[in-house]
XYZ file of C-alpha atoms in Angstrom:
337
model
C -98.894 0.624 -70.031
C -96.916 0.619 -66.770
C -96.734 -3.184 -66.812
C -95.454 -3.093 -70.396
C -92.695 -0.638 -69.481
C -91.715 -2.789 -66.483
C -91.581 -5.921 -68.649
C -89.375 -4.179 -71.190
C -87.090 -2.952 -68.416
C -86.716 -6.492 -66.974
C -86.127 -8.469 -70.140
C -83.169 -10.282 -68.535
C -85.442 -12.135 -66.084
C -87.094 -13.809 -69.066
C -83.894 -15.550 -70.064
C -83.600 -19.302 -69.388
C -82.176 -20.206 -65.998
C -79.131 -21.832 -67.586
C -78.262 -18.505 -69.258
C -78.749 -16.562 -66.031
C -76.555 -19.051 -64.170
C -73.845 -18.633 -66.802
C -73.955 -14.835 -66.493
C -73.835 -14.975 -62.699
C -70.871 -17.356 -62.752
C -68.700 -14.365 -63.751
C -69.898 -12.254 -60.817
C -68.423 -11.918 -57.350
C -70.382 -13.721 -54.616
C -71.285 -10.387 -53.011
C -72.968 -9.208 -56.219
C -74.634 -12.585 -56.695
C -76.255 -12.354 -53.266
C -77.518 -8.864 -54.060
C -79.638 -10.290 -56.890
C -81.680 -12.212 -54.292
C -83.765 -9.109 -53.611
C -84.973 -8.889 -57.215
C -87.482 -11.741 -57.031
C -88.007 -15.291 -55.784
C -86.677 -16.512 -59.149
C -83.349 -14.760 -58.610
C -83.194 -15.918 -54.999
C -83.448 -19.534 -56.093
C -81.019 -19.133 -58.996
C -78.209 -17.691 -56.895
C -78.336 -20.771 -54.665
C -77.713 -23.061 -57.647
C -74.445 -21.574 -58.878
C -71.698 -24.095 -59.628
C -68.991 -21.377 -59.610
C -68.404 -19.111 -56.621
C -65.920 -16.245 -56.397
C -65.061 -14.343 -53.219
C -62.853 -11.380 -54.059
C -63.140 -8.519 -51.667
C -59.940 -7.141 -50.144
C -61.897 -4.547 -48.189
C -64.320 -6.878 -46.426
C -63.468 -7.067 -42.723
C -62.587 -10.541 -41.457
C -65.597 -10.835 -39.177
C -67.934 -10.017 -42.072
C -66.129 -12.372 -44.442
C -66.558 -15.184 -41.897
C -70.320 -14.632 -41.651
C -70.755 -13.996 -45.367
C -68.816 -17.060 -46.597
C -70.541 -19.294 -44.042
C -73.989 -18.006 -45.067
C -73.353 -18.427 -48.797
C -72.011 -21.966 -48.495
C -74.632 -23.192 -46.009
C -77.554 -21.774 -48.024
C -76.585 -23.283 -51.367
C -78.851 -25.777 -53.096
C -76.640 -28.806 -52.583
C -78.385 -30.769 -55.310
C -76.196 -28.640 -57.610
C -72.516 -29.462 -57.173
C -70.102 -26.609 -56.508
C -67.455 -27.209 -59.171
C -65.247 -24.096 -58.927
C -64.362 -21.988 -55.892
C -62.156 -18.880 -56.117
C -61.157 -16.944 -52.972
C -58.976 -13.838 -52.670
C -59.127 -12.458 -49.162
C -57.564 -12.110 -45.738
C -58.947 -14.925 -43.610
C -58.619 -16.402 -40.167
C -57.477 -19.997 -39.719
C -60.840 -21.360 -38.537
C -62.633 -19.771 -41.497
C -60.098 -21.233 -43.885
C -60.506 -24.663 -42.304
C -64.279 -24.392 -42.674
C -63.968 -23.544 -46.361
C -61.538 -26.361 -47.098
C -63.684 -28.864 -45.223
C -66.592 -27.787 -47.424
C -64.443 -28.241 -50.554
C -63.558 -31.811 -49.595
C -67.054 -32.854 -48.485
C -68.802 -31.383 -51.540
C -66.431 -32.653 -54.238
C -65.222 -29.306 -55.580
C -63.133 -29.811 -58.722
C -61.280 -26.490 -59.113
C -60.001 -24.423 -56.191
C -58.143 -21.092 -56.346
C -57.014 -19.440 -53.107
C -55.019 -16.201 -52.855
C -55.007 -15.797 -49.117
C -53.461 -13.823 -46.300
C -53.878 -15.688 -43.033
C -54.374 -13.383 -40.082
C -53.663 -13.951 -36.387
C -51.253 -16.814 -36.944
C -47.970 -16.887 -34.986
C -46.413 -19.868 -36.800
C -46.546 -21.620 -40.154
C -49.970 -22.907 -41.107
C -50.345 -26.375 -42.633
C -53.701 -26.622 -44.432
C -55.658 -29.715 -43.373
C -58.082 -31.674 -45.569
C -57.259 -30.072 -48.884
C -54.126 -32.039 -49.774
C -55.969 -35.348 -49.559
C -59.023 -34.279 -51.571
C -60.101 -36.893 -54.093
C -62.173 -34.603 -56.339
C -59.776 -31.720 -57.107
C -58.511 -31.567 -60.695
C -57.088 -28.022 -60.454
C -55.539 -26.330 -57.412
C -53.950 -22.903 -57.145
C -52.700 -21.905 -53.704
C -50.949 -18.605 -53.069
C -49.662 -17.212 -49.801
C -49.973 -13.706 -51.286
C -46.209 -13.071 -51.490
C -45.574 -14.161 -47.872
C -43.550 -17.415 -47.870
C -43.529 -17.627 -44.097
C -47.211 -18.512 -43.702
C -48.204 -21.729 -45.487
C -46.425 -25.023 -44.862
C -47.211 -27.876 -47.223
C -47.447 -31.440 -45.946
C -44.580 -33.812 -46.697
C -46.616 -35.549 -49.370
C -49.669 -34.458 -51.358
C -52.361 -37.095 -52.032
C -54.506 -35.710 -54.832
C -55.401 -38.630 -57.118
C -57.479 -36.613 -59.633
C -55.279 -33.504 -59.774
C -54.082 -32.509 -63.247
C -52.825 -28.955 -62.664
C -51.111 -27.558 -59.550
C -49.997 -23.943 -59.014
C -48.168 -23.114 -55.778
C -47.012 -19.598 -54.898
C -45.177 -18.424 -51.780
C -45.468 -21.687 -49.868
C -42.976 -23.749 -47.852
C -41.892 -27.308 -48.633
C -40.868 -29.595 -45.804
C -39.685 -33.152 -45.167
C -39.050 -35.583 -42.361
C -35.260 -35.712 -42.446
C -34.710 -32.016 -43.357
C -32.806 -33.018 -46.479
C -35.058 -33.834 -49.434
C -38.685 -32.780 -49.946
C -40.691 -34.982 -52.333
C -44.302 -33.749 -52.278
C -45.635 -34.618 -55.752
C -45.072 -38.349 -56.246
C -48.600 -39.298 -55.102
C -50.369 -37.086 -57.663
C -50.821 -39.882 -60.176
C -52.348 -37.925 -63.091
C -50.549 -34.594 -62.602
C -49.847 -32.937 -65.956
C -48.857 -29.321 -65.150
C -46.885 -27.916 -62.208
C -46.196 -24.210 -61.605
C -43.990 -23.110 -58.684
C -43.514 -19.432 -57.903
C -41.352 -17.993 -55.108
C -41.524 -21.156 -53.046
C -39.190 -21.761 -50.095
C -37.778 -24.596 -48.012
C -38.682 -25.061 -44.359
C -35.844 -25.304 -41.835
C -32.801 -27.074 -43.285
C -34.411 -28.832 -46.239
C -31.827 -28.818 -49.038
C -33.432 -30.530 -52.030
C -36.791 -30.306 -53.783
C -37.313 -33.630 -55.560
C -39.925 -33.258 -58.311
C -40.783 -36.899 -58.911
C -43.789 -37.698 -61.076
C -44.123 -40.069 -64.069
C -47.017 -38.191 -65.739
C -45.821 -34.571 -65.391
C -45.394 -32.999 -68.846
C -45.306 -29.228 -68.148
C -43.188 -27.490 -65.511
C -42.740 -23.772 -64.752
C -40.559 -22.314 -61.992
C -40.318 -18.661 -60.971
C -37.953 -17.491 -58.203
C -37.555 -13.808 -57.435
C -36.418 -12.691 -53.981
C -37.481 -9.079 -54.292
C -39.249 -8.982 -50.923
C -37.857 -11.917 -48.964
C -34.493 -13.582 -48.547
C -35.157 -16.865 -50.323
C -32.271 -19.300 -50.098
C -31.212 -21.309 -53.113
C -31.788 -25.060 -53.027
C -31.258 -28.028 -55.322
C -33.994 -29.185 -57.686
C -33.892 -32.854 -58.672
C -36.079 -33.975 -61.571
C -37.507 -37.486 -61.939
C -39.952 -36.616 -64.704
C -39.535 -38.940 -67.709
C -42.652 -37.547 -69.436
C -41.579 -33.882 -69.207
C -42.228 -32.146 -72.532
C -41.978 -28.421 -71.785
C -40.098 -26.493 -69.133
C -39.706 -22.837 -68.196
C -37.640 -21.152 -65.510
C -37.270 -17.474 -64.638
C -35.607 -15.853 -61.676
C -32.646 -14.463 -59.816
C -32.208 -17.244 -57.235
C -29.427 -19.695 -58.081
C -31.119 -23.053 -57.609
C -29.069 -26.005 -58.842
C -30.457 -28.723 -61.116
C -29.979 -32.473 -61.397
C -31.993 -35.149 -63.174
C -32.347 -38.901 -62.687
C -33.611 -39.389 -66.270
C -32.448 -38.121 -69.640
C -35.623 -36.086 -70.349
C -35.699 -37.458 -73.884
C -39.209 -36.113 -74.595
C -38.334 -32.548 -73.624
C -39.304 -30.113 -76.374
C -39.517 -26.346 -75.760
C -37.475 -24.894 -72.889
C -37.623 -21.229 -71.875
C -34.696 -20.185 -69.741
C -34.193 -16.812 -68.095
C -31.910 -16.504 -65.078
C -29.904 -13.438 -64.115
C -27.701 -12.265 -61.257
C -26.528 -15.856 -60.749
C -23.130 -17.401 -61.427
C -21.992 -18.718 -64.777
C -21.532 -22.215 -63.321
C -25.135 -22.350 -62.058
C -26.515 -21.506 -65.493
C -24.261 -23.979 -67.306
C -25.240 -26.630 -64.768
C -28.894 -26.120 -65.651
C -28.156 -26.222 -69.364
C -26.199 -29.455 -68.981
C -29.137 -30.995 -67.148
C -31.404 -29.970 -70.015
C -29.036 -31.071 -72.776
C -31.745 -33.012 -74.693
C -33.783 -29.891 -75.359
C -35.006 -29.434 -78.928
C -36.195 -25.801 -78.759
C -34.412 -23.394 -76.426
C -35.392 -19.800 -75.669
C -32.845 -17.732 -73.727
C -33.239 -14.218 -72.407
C -30.516 -11.700 -73.145
C -29.693 -11.529 -69.430
C -28.992 -15.277 -69.423
C -26.697 -15.091 -72.433
C -24.806 -12.231 -70.853
C -24.062 -14.486 -67.891
C -22.569 -17.183 -70.150
C -18.929 -16.234 -70.714
C -17.863 -19.044 -73.033
C -20.488 -19.350 -75.763
C -18.591 -22.098 -77.610
C -18.694 -24.330 -74.518
C -22.394 -23.607 -74.191
C -23.048 -24.740 -77.769
C -21.046 -27.938 -77.283
C -23.392 -28.849 -74.444
C -26.306 -28.633 -76.881
C -24.930 -30.866 -79.598
C -28.460 -31.943 -80.635
C -30.417 -28.687 -80.267
C -32.770 -27.944 -83.150
C -33.599 -24.293 -82.657
C -32.079 -21.536 -80.533
C -34.088 -18.409 -79.881
C -32.248 -15.591 -78.096
C -34.701 -12.987 -76.857
C -33.804 -9.292 -76.872
C -30.582 -9.713 -78.850
C -30.507 -5.951 -79.453
C -29.037 -5.480 -75.971
C -25.750 -7.093 -76.975
C -22.671 -5.423 -78.386
C -21.738 -6.081 -82.004
C -18.685 -8.051 -80.887
C -20.735 -10.386 -78.699
C -23.340 -10.873 -81.416
C -20.779 -11.644 -84.122
C -18.887 -14.093 -81.875
C -22.142 -15.877 -81.070
C -23.015 -16.264 -84.746
C -19.490 -17.481 -85.445
C -19.799 -20.202 -82.824
C -23.234 -21.235 -84.108
C -21.951 -21.622 -87.672
C -18.940 -23.578 -86.396
C -20.934 -26.184 -84.449
C -24.170 -26.331 -86.435
C -24.756 -29.484 -88.454
């Protein structure tokens, strides 16, 4: 009778290994390791996970070093580690160890939200920006733009999606940074609160395959300086920008494939916003925030820029006065065709 009760209580162990592996893929690495004490079956299963997540803000650095090293070195390497997700405060040598593991074991998706401790200067991650297996990379300096320095050029031949947050771009001549041109299959790029190192003036986003671009720039915590953004992205199909930093835009191509654009900039000058809209004049679907429209003084000039727009969506129109709303509708009816 006791054996029957125990069997009923441990029905989960009877599930196929593939199901157990799927369940454990949603667990933090610390909880995964705890299952090792259940039985030899669980001990072997936890070593075969293809997804690993380290998310423990309260784990002291010395323990994280030992724990991450133990987990990675004791894996069953006949099972490829496909996805690695880390959110933690780490030391430089631990971070280097992890990234070396990523490169040598052909990890495909890497997410790192990191705070690097005991570092007096900017840190430039080795290994990872020349990894041939990565298809997805998300790297965040955890809101501190003065920590991570990207290399001058990123060589990621299999990368399809790149998300960079609170990192620094750099270049050789301190004028124009062009980091993305060697990502030959890149489809999606997301930049959030990124900065320029030293006197770099221009971020050149040059990539023939890029189709989706998002930019976020809010200087709520740090004094981020505005810089110029130059687009050489003939395949760009969707674009979104939000922020309060007045970056300027230019484009070397006419962006003829550009479809939906979401535009929300505030606390910047009228000329900066109109400059962006001129650069995106081929847009077919445009979404503007109310804050952006409030910054545009001459609505009729704005509509003339978009002589071929198909659909205009103004978000939060209720914040406008009746006079502004009626003048906007008047201009739309005047120039619509």
